[in-house]
Amino acid sequence: MNETIFQKRIDAEKKIEPKDWMPDGYRKHLIRQISQHAHSEVIGMQPEGNWISRAPTLRAKMILLAKVQDEAGHGLYLYSACETLGISREELIQQLHDEKAKYSSIFNYPTLSWADMGAIGWLVDGAAIVNQVSLQRTSYGPYSRGMIKICKEESFHQRQGYEIMAQMASGTAKQKEMAQDALNRFWWPSIMMFGPHDADSPRTGNAIKWKIKRQTNDELRQSFIDKTVEQAEVIGLEIPDPDLKWNEERGHYDFGEMDWEEFWNVVNGNGPCNKQRLAHHKKAHDDGAWVRDAAKAHAKKPKIAATN
Amino acid sequence: MSSLLQYTLRIADSSLILGQRMSEWCAKGPTLEEDIALSNIALDLFGQANGFYEYAAELDGEKSADDLAFLRNEREFFNHQIVELENGHFGDTIVRNFLHDGFNFLFYTELAKSKDETLAALAAKSIKEVKYHLRHTSNWLIRLGDGTEESNPKVQTSLNNIWQFTGELFEMDEIDNELLSAGIAVDNASIKSEWDNIVNKTLKKAKLSRPEDGYMATGGKKGMHTEHLGFLLAEMQFLQRAHPNAKW
């Protein structure tokens, strides 16, 4: 009975809220998806954080730092959304450390030059936006509202990343080489951010029926590629895909096959930076334990007004 | 180099170097909330540095703000030594910043009255941010000092180690004195007693004891630094050095 009422609400495009009844599978799917999303924001701070101390100008430094700070904020926001489903942030972080919870495969690739800051902003945030814009209409209210909030900042980041790429692509020969190299390295990993082909996507399950997902992996991927190919042309960079060509009939770009072996390797912990990213997160968490303990102990003591 | 230019660079350099240190905390904070706070402070400091460098560039007439930040060597940097100290653990960072924030707050309050209108305006803008920084570090110092049996001695050690870098903050040299008589510079010596008040009051709440004044390090304002600064600059400046004619 509950199930029928629930599905009626979904079909009528009414948002599900934390206190509403929901199928167990719906709750579990959302916890997995939202926490993975939150972890991605937090782990995603590392590849970009890697370049803050080496950013080439004061302006670039400030923009990058503000961006990484936004990501931490997005992480917080998403952890909160996830907590409305009855799980704590501590449990979610534990799942991440136990490798039970995943984060986006893209953050397991290293950032090897300043141009990677451009590539990440332009491609990775670009792919995230396509996905998140679609999720603004997701059926779970707190998640949907989170996406609406986050998308605004994310679009800004993407423009900034594209600006870095454009600047470098029109700069010195060395800069242009760095920009093209960054595009070469981040193109396929970005395409893979949308996940497996629809036919090989075992976890999709009821996600479409429950309107958690509003578009399939392949639909989202196509829309990202169509948008991005033209942006690359504008700044004179070449997409590293010999099979890429406009298909008049479909009204879309055709593109080559992704390296799925690499994809599954990275997803399953065997990418270039998987171990490093997780170890970094654990170390920060462990190093901070005495600080969190002190804060907790102090909070329990009788209050004295803070100095200023 | 004119006295006013050097004076402005000292302020800019201290903000930049501390900002650089704070930005190293990115994705390493003890909580996500604290990660955001530390980045936020770094961002404020870079903003302040940028403002003072732009003024310095104007006074210089040839170099840009980025030239000043990215193309000077360590003997040409004039920041206080305390800001170049490595982050260490969270307690080390909090102590270093607290001691400097207390100074900065009083310094900018005075500089906002400067006869040099640009310096006064930049200082007035910075005060609001520095107030926030001081509140943040004061509160953390109290939490850590009056926290657990582990955290108290840990942060007391930080305090003992860093104390020797506070003397330089209140020194006056010929540049300071020249600009002080012109109504431009701050009388650093005169803000010492108010700094003592802030420090003593906070340390008391934090159940920490104030170290004795022993050897006091000096030289940052004249381009004499600790061994830490060279590494910091090597990392910070490498792209500008490797691609001299590039625009970013």
Tab-separated table of C-alpha atoms in Angstrom, chain A:
chain	number	residue	atom	x	y	z
A	1	MET	CA	0.000	0.000	0.000
A	2	ASN	CA	2.701	2.420	1.096
A	3	GLU	CA	4.594	1.525	-2.042
A	4	THR	CA	1.648	2.508	-4.246
A	5	ILE	CA	1.178	5.864	-2.546
A	6	PHE	CA	4.907	6.497	-2.782
A	7	GLN	CA	5.031	5.749	-6.507
A	8	LYS	CA	1.985	7.965	-7.082
A	9	ARG	CA	3.788	10.849	-5.433
A	10	ILE	CA	6.860	10.206	-7.553
A	11	ASP	CA	4.773	10.047	-10.736
A	12	ALA	CA	3.052	13.296	-9.795
A	13	GLU	CA	6.527	14.939	-9.489
A	14	LYS	CA	6.020	15.638	-5.796
A	15	LYS	CA	9.286	15.726	-3.834
A	16	ILE	CA	9.908	13.117	-1.171
A	17	GLU	CA	10.915	14.688	2.159
A	18	PRO	CA	12.893	13.198	5.100
A	19	LYS	CA	9.849	12.316	7.199
A	20	ASP	CA	7.908	10.705	4.357
A	21	TRP	CA	7.685	6.955	4.018
A	22	MET	CA	10.031	5.586	1.376
A	23	PRO	CA	11.000	2.081	0.227
A	24	ASP	CA	14.121	0.726	1.830
A	25	GLY	CA	15.746	0.375	-1.571
A	26	TYR	CA	15.050	4.052	-2.304
A	27	ARG	CA	16.663	5.122	0.968
A	28	LYS	CA	19.685	2.890	0.372
A	29	HIS	CA	20.135	4.023	-3.199
A	30	LEU	CA	20.051	7.654	-2.114
A	31	ILE	CA	22.474	7.158	0.773
A	32	ARG	CA	24.886	5.509	-1.617
A	33	GLN	CA	24.523	8.138	-4.300
A	34	ILE	CA	24.519	11.249	-2.091
A	35	SER	CA	27.414	10.058	0.065
A	36	GLN	CA	29.424	9.188	-3.019
A	37	HIS	CA	28.670	12.661	-4.255
A	38	ALA	CA	29.767	14.205	-0.927
A	39	HIS	CA	32.959	12.140	-0.812
A	40	SER	CA	33.717	13.207	-4.385
A	41	GLU	CA	33.570	16.868	-3.401
A	42	VAL	CA	35.909	16.254	-0.479
A	43	ILE	CA	38.398	13.952	-2.230
A	44	GLY	CA	38.180	16.289	-5.222
A	45	MET	CA	39.837	18.982	-3.120
A	46	GLN	CA	43.123	17.075	-3.306
A	47	PRO	CA	44.023	17.149	-7.010
A	48	GLU	CA	43.346	20.883	-7.150
A	49	GLY	CA	44.697	21.583	-3.687
A	50	ASN	CA	47.905	20.131	-5.079
A	51	TRP	CA	48.448	23.326	-7.103
A	52	ILE	CA	47.379	26.130	-4.754
A	53	SER	CA	50.900	26.692	-3.452
A	54	ARG	CA	52.207	26.794	-7.041
A	55	ALA	CA	49.529	28.891	-8.741
A	56	PRO	CA	51.295	31.324	-11.095
A	57	THR	CA	49.638	34.641	-10.133
A	58	LEU	CA	47.961	36.126	-7.088
A	59	ARG	CA	44.656	36.140	-8.929
A	60	ALA	CA	44.983	32.508	-10.000
A	61	LYS	CA	45.852	31.543	-6.454
A	62	MET	CA	42.786	33.259	-5.036
A	63	ILE	CA	40.444	31.809	-7.641
A	64	LEU	CA	41.709	28.274	-7.110
A	65	LEU	CA	41.602	28.541	-3.341
A	66	ALA	CA	38.072	29.939	-3.417
A	67	LYS	CA	37.066	27.080	-5.640
A	68	VAL	CA	38.486	24.407	-3.383
A	69	GLN	CA	36.818	26.118	-0.451
A	70	ASP	CA	33.506	25.954	-2.327
A	71	GLU	CA	34.038	22.240	-2.796
A	72	ALA	CA	34.450	21.723	0.928
A	73	GLY	CA	31.196	23.622	1.357
A	74	HIS	CA	29.476	21.407	-1.212
A	75	GLY	CA	30.756	18.384	0.683
A	76	LEU	CA	29.257	19.704	3.903
A	77	TYR	CA	25.995	20.432	2.197
A	78	LEU	CA	25.767	16.962	0.724
A	79	TYR	CA	26.707	15.241	3.987
A	80	SER	CA	23.837	17.140	5.601
A	81	ALA	CA	21.450	16.062	2.845
A	82	CYS	CA	22.596	12.489	3.336
A	83	GLU	CA	22.124	12.708	7.098
A	84	THR	CA	18.419	13.454	6.554
A	85	LEU	CA	18.194	9.805	5.466
A	86	GLY	CA	19.192	8.578	8.909
A	87	ILE	CA	22.948	8.078	8.753
A	88	SER	CA	25.685	10.140	10.446
A	89	ARG	CA	28.604	11.896	8.823
A	90	GLU	CA	30.990	9.831	10.981
A	91	GLU	CA	29.495	6.615	9.594
A	92	LEU	CA	29.789	7.945	6.056
A	93	ILE	CA	33.448	8.829	6.545
A	94	GLN	CA	34.059	5.416	8.060
A	95	GLN	CA	32.533	3.805	4.959
A	96	LEU	CA	34.859	5.879	2.799
A	97	HIS	CA	37.889	4.791	4.811
A	98	ASP	CA	36.760	1.163	4.727
A	99	GLU	CA	36.438	1.479	0.923
A	100	LYS	CA	32.756	0.562	1.135
A	101	ALA	CA	31.786	3.945	-0.236
A	102	LYS	CA	33.216	5.231	-3.477
A	103	TYR	CA	33.927	8.660	-4.882
A	104	SER	CA	34.147	9.851	-8.455
A	105	SER	CA	36.808	7.949	-10.419
A	106	ILE	CA	38.118	11.180	-11.941
A	107	PHE	CA	39.869	12.245	-8.749
A	108	ASN	CA	42.191	9.273	-8.970
A	109	TYR	CA	44.068	10.956	-11.792
A	110	PRO	CA	47.096	13.096	-10.908
A	111	THR	CA	47.387	16.815	-11.617
A	112	LEU	CA	50.726	17.187	-13.366
A	113	SER	CA	50.740	20.738	-14.668
A	114	TRP	CA	49.009	24.057	-14.089
A	115	ALA	CA	46.941	23.403	-17.218
A	116	ASP	CA	45.281	20.576	-15.315
A	117	MET	CA	43.561	23.233	-13.209
A	118	GLY	CA	42.012	24.454	-16.427
A	119	ALA	CA	41.144	20.966	-17.615
A	120	ILE	CA	39.529	20.041	-14.311
A	121	GLY	CA	37.453	23.203	-14.162
A	122	TRP	CA	36.392	23.000	-17.766
A	123	LEU	CA	35.906	19.246	-18.241
A	124	VAL	CA	35.408	17.743	-14.809
A	125	ASP	CA	33.192	20.502	-13.483
A	126	GLY	CA	31.548	20.637	-16.894
A	127	ALA	CA	30.651	16.959	-16.653
A	128	ALA	CA	29.532	17.408	-13.049
A	129	ILE	CA	27.223	20.243	-14.077
A	130	VAL	CA	25.518	18.205	-16.787
A	131	ASN	CA	24.883	15.546	-14.203
A	132	GLN	CA	23.841	17.946	-11.455
A	133	VAL	CA	21.544	20.050	-13.601
A	134	SER	CA	19.698	16.841	-14.339
A	135	LEU	CA	19.663	16.000	-10.624
A	136	GLN	CA	18.032	19.311	-9.766
A	137	ARG	CA	14.838	17.470	-10.674
A	138	THR	CA	15.651	14.397	-8.596
A	139	SER	CA	12.719	13.153	-6.533
A	140	TYR	CA	14.291	13.503	-3.076
A	141	GLY	CA	13.736	17.074	-1.853
A	142	PRO	CA	16.946	17.669	0.162
A	143	TYR	CA	19.117	16.306	-2.665
A	144	SER	CA	17.310	18.321	-5.291
A	145	ARG	CA	17.673	21.533	-3.291
A	146	GLY	CA	21.345	20.753	-2.712
A	147	MET	CA	21.890	20.442	-6.440
A	148	ILE	CA	20.188	23.758	-7.158
A	149	LYS	CA	22.474	25.483	-4.665
A	150	ILE	CA	25.627	23.761	-5.822
A	151	CYS	CA	25.051	24.214	-9.563
A	152	LYS	CA	25.327	27.979	-9.323
A	153	GLU	CA	28.854	27.845	-7.920
A	154	GLU	CA	29.810	24.943	-10.144
A	155	SER	CA	28.983	26.861	-13.349
A	156	PHE	CA	31.198	29.647	-12.140
A	157	HIS	CA	34.064	27.215	-11.589
A	158	GLN	CA	33.648	25.783	-15.012
A	159	ARG	CA	33.942	29.200	-16.626
A	160	GLN	CA	37.088	29.869	-14.615
A	161	GLY	CA	38.612	26.564	-15.727
A	162	TYR	CA	37.793	27.271	-19.346
A	163	GLU	CA	39.379	30.692	-18.976
A	164	ILE	CA	42.638	29.090	-17.785
A	165	MET	CA	42.590	26.737	-20.772
A	166	ALA	CA	41.813	29.538	-23.218
A	167	GLN	CA	44.589	31.688	-21.778
A	168	MET	CA	47.135	28.877	-22.035
A	169	ALA	CA	45.988	27.717	-25.463
A	170	SER	CA	46.672	31.214	-26.784
A	171	GLY	CA	49.872	31.685	-24.790
A	172	THR	CA	53.464	30.630	-25.439
A	173	ALA	CA	54.247	27.409	-27.332
A	174	LYS	CA	55.020	25.700	-24.037
A	175	GLN	CA	51.736	26.837	-22.518
A	176	LYS	CA	49.757	25.604	-25.492
A	177	GLU	CA	51.554	22.262	-25.270
A	178	MET	CA	50.638	22.038	-21.587
A	179	ALA	CA	46.993	22.824	-22.351
A	180	GLN	CA	46.737	20.184	-25.070
A	181	ASP	CA	48.481	17.645	-22.859
A	182	ALA	CA	46.031	18.315	-20.030
A	183	LEU	CA	43.096	17.875	-22.414
A	184	ASN	CA	44.615	14.628	-23.689
A	185	ARG	CA	44.949	13.246	-20.198
A	186	PHE	CA	41.579	14.415	-18.801
A	187	TRP	CA	39.288	13.892	-21.792
A	188	TRP	CA	38.536	10.189	-21.408
A	189	PRO	CA	38.442	10.201	-17.608
A	190	SER	CA	35.864	13.008	-17.858
A	191	ILE	CA	33.765	11.019	-20.307
A	192	MET	CA	33.923	8.111	-17.885
A	193	MET	CA	32.521	10.261	-15.080
A	194	PHE	CA	29.050	9.478	-16.390
A	195	GLY	CA	29.526	5.845	-15.495
A	196	PRO	CA	29.107	2.645	-17.512
A	197	HIS	CA	26.914	2.335	-20.598
A	198	ASP	CA	23.219	2.052	-19.752
A	199	ALA	CA	23.274	-1.643	-20.650
A	200	ASP	CA	26.122	-2.300	-18.171
A	201	SER	CA	24.861	-0.163	-15.338
A	202	PRO	CA	23.696	-2.690	-12.739
A	203	ARG	CA	22.997	-0.155	-10.016
A	204	THR	CA	20.575	1.931	-12.015
A	205	GLY	CA	17.832	-0.500	-10.922
A	206	ASN	CA	14.779	1.488	-9.960
A	207	ALA	CA	16.598	4.816	-10.027
A	208	ILE	CA	14.791	5.955	-13.166
A	209	LYS	CA	11.393	4.646	-12.055
A	210	TRP	CA	11.865	6.367	-8.692
A	211	LYS	CA	13.062	9.479	-10.516
A	212	ILE	CA	16.263	9.642	-8.526
A	213	LYS	CA	17.999	9.675	-11.896
A	214	ARG	CA	16.221	11.714	-14.551
A	215	GLN	CA	18.438	10.830	-17.496
A	216	THR	CA	20.570	7.795	-18.246
A	217	ASN	CA	24.379	7.731	-18.193
A	218	ASP	CA	24.593	7.638	-21.967
A	219	GLU	CA	22.149	10.514	-22.459
A	220	LEU	CA	24.089	12.709	-20.057
A	221	ARG	CA	27.416	11.737	-21.617
A	222	GLN	CA	26.190	12.616	-25.098
A	223	SER	CA	24.966	15.989	-23.985
A	224	PHE	CA	28.348	16.735	-22.351
A	225	ILE	CA	30.271	15.751	-25.467
A	226	ASP	CA	28.080	17.812	-27.783
A	227	LYS	CA	28.645	20.863	-25.639
A	228	THR	CA	32.355	20.418	-25.035
A	229	VAL	CA	33.562	19.641	-28.545
A	230	GLU	CA	32.534	23.071	-29.704
A	231	GLN	CA	34.213	24.730	-26.731
A	232	ALA	CA	37.480	22.980	-27.618
A	233	GLU	CA	37.244	24.247	-31.194
A	234	VAL	CA	36.805	27.829	-30.053
A	235	ILE	CA	40.138	27.809	-28.219
A	236	GLY	CA	41.948	25.736	-30.834
A	237	LEU	CA	42.510	22.521	-28.902
A	238	GLU	CA	42.031	19.068	-30.304
A	239	ILE	CA	39.886	16.396	-28.648
A	240	PRO	CA	41.968	13.207	-28.440
A	241	ASP	CA	39.433	10.978	-30.171
A	242	PRO	CA	40.012	10.001	-33.832
A	243	ASP	CA	36.450	8.635	-34.072
A	244	LEU	CA	34.834	11.868	-33.059
A	245	LYS	CA	32.634	13.321	-35.791
A	246	TRP	CA	29.367	15.142	-36.229
A	247	ASN	CA	26.478	12.873	-37.110
A	248	GLU	CA	23.986	14.901	-39.119
A	249	GLU	CA	21.289	12.271	-38.844
A	250	ARG	CA	21.401	11.949	-35.054
A	251	GLY	CA	22.136	15.606	-34.498
A	252	HIS	CA	24.893	14.574	-32.144
A	253	TYR	CA	28.608	13.843	-32.169
A	254	ASP	CA	29.626	10.217	-32.595
A	255	PHE	CA	32.598	9.299	-30.478
A	256	GLY	CA	35.016	6.447	-29.874
A	257	GLU	CA	34.791	3.677	-27.308
A	258	MET	CA	36.042	4.287	-23.797
A	259	ASP	CA	38.677	2.080	-22.219
A	260	TRP	CA	36.405	0.159	-19.872
A	261	GLU	CA	39.174	-1.930	-18.451
A	262	GLU	CA	40.815	1.248	-17.198
A	263	PHE	CA	37.472	2.503	-15.901
A	264	TRP	CA	36.795	-0.589	-13.815
A	265	ASN	CA	40.356	-0.654	-12.557
A	266	VAL	CA	40.075	2.911	-11.320
A	267	VAL	CA	36.624	2.350	-9.821
A	268	ASN	CA	37.917	-0.703	-7.996
A	269	GLY	CA	40.834	1.074	-6.401
A	270	ASN	CA	43.573	0.475	-8.927
A	271	GLY	CA	43.965	3.855	-10.586
A	272	PRO	CA	47.014	6.110	-10.478
A	273	CYS	CA	46.122	7.948	-7.253
A	274	ASN	CA	43.503	5.801	-5.463
A	275	LYS	CA	45.808	4.796	-2.641
A	276	GLN	CA	47.309	8.241	-2.303
A	277	ARG	CA	43.908	10.011	-2.136
A	278	LEU	CA	42.510	7.707	0.507
A	279	ALA	CA	45.719	7.704	2.545
A	280	HIS	CA	45.730	11.505	2.473
A	281	HIS	CA	42.154	11.667	3.743
A	282	LYS	CA	42.818	9.132	6.472
A	283	LYS	CA	45.999	10.878	7.570
A	284	ALA	CA	44.249	14.252	7.852
A	285	HIS	CA	41.471	12.551	9.802
A	286	ASP	CA	43.909	10.785	12.142
A	287	ASP	CA	46.137	13.838	12.582
A	288	GLY	CA	43.048	15.831	13.540
A	289	ALA	CA	41.789	13.377	16.139
A	290	TRP	CA	43.438	15.121	19.114
A	291	VAL	CA	42.026	18.442	17.909
A	292	ARG	CA	38.481	17.093	17.667
A	293	ASP	CA	38.885	15.441	21.079
A	294	ALA	CA	40.080	18.710	22.602
A	295	ALA	CA	37.160	20.602	21.072
A	296	LYS	CA	34.703	18.038	22.421
A	297	ALA	CA	36.261	18.042	25.877
A	298	HIS	CA	36.271	21.819	25.956
A	299	ALA	CA	32.650	22.040	24.832
A	300	LYS	CA	31.608	19.945	27.831
A	301	LYS	CA	33.242	22.337	30.285
A	302	PRO	CA	31.332	25.272	31.799
A	303	LYS	CA	31.193	28.121	29.292
A	304	ILE	CA	33.520	31.082	29.517
A	305	ALA	CA	33.108	33.783	26.898
A	306	ALA	CA	35.792	33.690	24.229
A	307	THR	CA	38.384	36.401	23.958
A	308	ASN	CA	38.405	38.875	21.219
